[in-house]
């Protein structure tokens, strides 16, 4: 939140920051926002269904959800090992969970350093989850990441962004999932 406040002050923006749980936005009324910007934060949520439901609930009709997600294939690999050896080798199943995949030693290190556990979700949970919550996907964009961050970036886009809207479906149009 300190970085958010810094940028807001630097650029003379009015900004209220609230710390909370993205799966529980009960601090906000229904239809409170025109825009929800959801950067690549799903990696910190074990279950996405309540996240998408809450995003839908707090958006006004015709509101916009801008969401960034990690391509699920990113979580197939041990990137620390790939950095050391230069070899990408499939190691983990999807959906990915630090809680299930990492050694106890690595989990202890994460806890000691005050870091968050990460979760890699399937496209069905990422994009299908937005549709199931009621959103209409209007656009999708894939992008890379700094080449030094992961050797996977040499082969495929590791980030996906969606633009979704909270729209009423017209009679006769396909129904939501």
Tab-separated table of C-alpha atoms in Angstrom:
chain	number	residue	atom	x	y	z
A	1	UNK	CA	0.000	0.000	0.000
A	2	UNK	CA	2.949	2.315	0.599
A	3	UNK	CA	3.865	2.216	-3.107
A	4	UNK	CA	0.250	2.957	-4.064
A	5	UNK	CA	0.202	5.980	-1.746
A	6	UNK	CA	3.589	7.130	-3.055
A	7	UNK	CA	2.399	7.102	-6.676
A	8	UNK	CA	-0.910	8.752	-5.746
A	9	UNK	CA	0.898	11.572	-3.947
A	10	UNK	CA	3.508	11.928	-6.695
A	11	UNK	CA	0.830	12.170	-9.401
A	12	UNK	CA	-1.713	14.152	-7.343
A	13	UNK	CA	-4.301	11.353	-7.437
A	14	UNK	CA	-7.089	10.902	-4.927
A	15	UNK	CA	-6.706	7.379	-3.589
A	16	UNK	CA	-8.115	5.465	-0.661
A	17	UNK	CA	-6.292	2.231	0.149
A	18	UNK	CA	-7.923	-0.659	1.971
A	19	UNK	CA	-6.126	-3.825	3.020
A	20	UNK	CA	-8.277	-6.926	2.766
A	21	UNK	CA	-8.958	-10.296	1.209
A	22	UNK	CA	-9.749	-10.334	-2.522
A	23	UNK	CA	-12.128	-13.262	-1.917
A	24	UNK	CA	-14.105	-11.203	0.606
A	25	UNK	CA	-14.860	-7.643	-0.478
A	26	UNK	CA	-17.645	-7.243	2.086
A	27	UNK	CA	-16.160	-3.851	3.045
A	28	UNK	CA	-17.663	-2.603	-0.234
A	29	UNK	CA	-21.324	-2.364	-1.221
A	30	UNK	CA	-22.760	-4.104	-4.271
A	31	UNK	CA	-22.149	-2.197	-7.503
A	32	UNK	CA	-19.674	0.252	-5.913
A	33	UNK	CA	-17.089	0.501	-8.704
A	34	UNK	CA	-16.885	1.229	-12.411
A	35	UNK	CA	-13.508	-0.489	-12.710
A	36	UNK	CA	-11.769	-3.350	-10.942
A	37	UNK	CA	-8.077	-3.634	-11.780
A	38	UNK	CA	-6.939	-7.103	-10.828
A	39	UNK	CA	-3.202	-7.417	-11.547
A	40	UNK	CA	-1.491	-10.791	-11.399
A	41	UNK	CA	-2.713	-11.355	-7.845
A	42	UNK	CA	-4.499	-14.672	-8.391
A	43	UNK	CA	-1.188	-16.379	-7.731
A	44	UNK	CA	-1.877	-15.616	-4.053
A	45	UNK	CA	-5.418	-17.060	-3.998
A	46	UNK	CA	-5.945	-20.767	-3.496
A	47	UNK	CA	-9.569	-20.685	-4.726
A	48	UNK	CA	-10.596	-18.277	-7.500
A	49	UNK	CA	-14.369	-18.799	-7.513
A	50	UNK	CA	-15.031	-16.349	-4.636
A	51	UNK	CA	-12.558	-13.837	-6.107
A	52	UNK	CA	-14.419	-13.614	-9.421
A	53	UNK	CA	-17.823	-13.585	-7.672
A	54	UNK	CA	-16.743	-10.663	-5.485
A	55	UNK	CA	-15.326	-8.738	-8.458
A	56	UNK	CA	-18.662	-9.189	-10.239
A	57	UNK	CA	-20.662	-8.177	-7.163
A	58	UNK	CA	-18.810	-4.892	-6.513
A	59	UNK	CA	-18.854	-3.766	-10.163
A	60	UNK	CA	-21.661	-1.616	-11.503
A	61	UNK	CA	-23.482	-2.817	-14.617
A	62	UNK	CA	-21.312	-2.132	-17.679
A	63	UNK	CA	-18.324	-1.937	-15.314
A	64	UNK	CA	-14.932	-3.221	-16.424
A	65	UNK	CA	-12.654	-5.880	-14.984
A	66	UNK	CA	-9.036	-5.655	-16.143
A	67	UNK	CA	-7.293	-8.820	-15.042
A	68	UNK	CA	-3.774	-10.128	-15.417
A	69	UNK	CA	-3.045	-13.814	-14.827
A	70	UNK	CA	-0.080	-16.123	-15.149
A	71	UNK	CA	-0.176	-18.607	-17.990
A	72	UNK	CA	-0.679	-21.936	-16.183
A	73	UNK	CA	2.318	-23.513	-17.924
A	74	UNK	CA	4.569	-21.175	-15.919
A	75	UNK	CA	3.891	-23.316	-12.850
A	76	UNK	CA	4.933	-26.587	-14.486
A	77	UNK	CA	8.617	-25.739	-13.930
A	78	UNK	CA	11.049	-25.122	-11.067
A	79	UNK	CA	12.382	-21.746	-12.209
A	80	UNK	CA	15.152	-21.581	-9.606
A	81	UNK	CA	16.498	-24.906	-10.860
A	82	UNK	CA	16.152	-23.805	-14.494
A	83	UNK	CA	18.122	-20.658	-13.705
A	84	UNK	CA	20.954	-22.745	-12.245
A	85	UNK	CA	21.036	-25.474	-14.917
A	86	UNK	CA	19.657	-23.655	-17.954
A	87	UNK	CA	17.223	-26.553	-18.466
A	88	UNK	CA	13.448	-26.272	-18.267
A	89	UNK	CA	12.026	-29.564	-17.095
A	90	UNK	CA	8.393	-30.248	-16.223
A	91	UNK	CA	8.278	-30.872	-12.474
A	92	UNK	CA	4.855	-29.906	-11.069
A	93	UNK	CA	1.247	-30.797	-11.986
A	94	UNK	CA	-1.505	-28.242	-12.554
A	95	UNK	CA	-3.237	-26.715	-10.781
A	96	UNK	CA	-0.100	-25.818	-8.826
A	97	UNK	CA	0.136	-25.165	-5.084
A	98	UNK	CA	3.233	-24.254	-3.062
A	99	UNK	CA	1.482	-25.993	-0.167
A	100	UNK	CA	1.408	-29.309	-2.047
A	101	UNK	CA	4.498	-29.096	-4.270
A	102	UNK	CA	7.301	-27.581	-2.202
A	103	UNK	CA	9.510	-29.319	0.319
A	104	UNK	CA	8.959	-28.578	3.989
A	105	UNK	CA	12.324	-26.786	3.995
A	106	UNK	CA	11.258	-24.458	1.171
A	107	UNK	CA	7.904	-23.777	2.872
A	108	UNK	CA	9.758	-22.875	6.083
A	109	UNK	CA	11.973	-20.457	4.135
A	110	UNK	CA	8.909	-18.788	2.620
A	111	UNK	CA	7.330	-18.440	6.068
A	112	UNK	CA	10.536	-17.078	7.667
A	113	UNK	CA	10.939	-14.479	4.903
A	114	UNK	CA	7.305	-13.407	5.272
A	115	UNK	CA	6.504	-14.285	1.663
A	116	UNK	CA	3.150	-15.507	0.376
A	117	UNK	CA	2.469	-18.979	-0.939
A	118	UNK	CA	1.739	-19.139	-4.665
A	119	UNK	CA	-0.900	-21.003	-6.620
A	120	UNK	CA	-1.038	-21.690	-10.352
A	121	UNK	CA	-4.537	-22.009	-11.741
A	122	UNK	CA	-5.844	-23.596	-14.910
A	123	UNK	CA	-7.275	-21.446	-17.707
A	124	UNK	CA	-10.641	-22.961	-16.841
A	125	UNK	CA	-10.378	-21.390	-13.378
A	126	UNK	CA	-8.844	-18.123	-14.633
A	127	UNK	CA	-10.911	-17.327	-17.711
A	128	UNK	CA	-13.761	-19.807	-17.283
A	129	UNK	CA	-14.115	-18.542	-13.720
A	130	UNK	CA	-14.727	-15.002	-14.962
A	131	UNK	CA	-17.381	-16.318	-17.354
A	132	UNK	CA	-18.996	-18.443	-14.643
A	133	UNK	CA	-19.203	-15.376	-12.370
A	134	UNK	CA	-21.201	-13.609	-15.101
A	135	UNK	CA	-18.554	-11.575	-16.916
A	136	UNK	CA	-18.391	-11.200	-20.678
A	137	UNK	CA	-14.797	-11.454	-21.941
A	138	UNK	CA	-14.290	-8.642	-24.453
A	139	UNK	CA	-10.572	-8.986	-25.155
A	140	UNK	CA	-7.525	-11.072	-24.311
A	141	UNK	CA	-3.836	-10.221	-24.582
A	142	UNK	CA	-0.704	-12.313	-24.049
A	143	UNK	CA	2.639	-10.843	-23.033
A	144	UNK	CA	6.099	-11.888	-22.009
A	145	UNK	CA	8.145	-11.076	-18.983
A	146	UNK	CA	11.713	-9.896	-18.543
A	147	UNK	CA	13.896	-12.605	-20.128
A	148	UNK	CA	15.933	-12.836	-16.914
A	149	UNK	CA	12.837	-13.681	-14.873
A	150	UNK	CA	12.236	-17.048	-16.525
A	151	UNK	CA	13.757	-18.953	-19.436
A	152	UNK	CA	10.198	-19.997	-20.334
A	153	UNK	CA	9.683	-16.517	-21.799
A	154	UNK	CA	11.900	-17.577	-24.743
A	155	UNK	CA	9.230	-20.082	-25.774
A	156	UNK	CA	5.831	-18.695	-24.818
A	157	UNK	CA	4.010	-15.748	-23.300
A	158	UNK	CA	3.839	-16.149	-19.534
A	159	UNK	CA	1.250	-13.455	-18.822
A	160	UNK	CA	-2.359	-13.205	-19.986
A	161	UNK	CA	-4.597	-10.174	-19.581
A	162	UNK	CA	-8.341	-10.096	-20.019
A	163	UNK	CA	-10.764	-7.233	-20.400
A	164	UNK	CA	-14.161	-8.302	-19.129
A	165	UNK	CA	-17.401	-6.432	-18.556
A	166	UNK	CA	-20.379	-6.899	-16.290
A	167	UNK	CA	-23.097	-6.863	-18.939
A	168	UNK	CA	-26.651	-8.076	-19.029
A	169	UNK	CA	-27.033	-10.770	-21.645
A	170	UNK	CA	-29.784	-10.091	-24.165
A	171	UNK	CA	-32.605	-12.571	-24.480
A	172	UNK	CA	-31.706	-15.247	-26.966
A	173	UNK	CA	-27.947	-14.774	-26.546
A	174	UNK	CA	-25.783	-17.546	-25.122
A	175	UNK	CA	-26.312	-17.947	-21.391
A	176	UNK	CA	-23.545	-17.671	-18.856
A	177	UNK	CA	-21.963	-20.901	-17.646
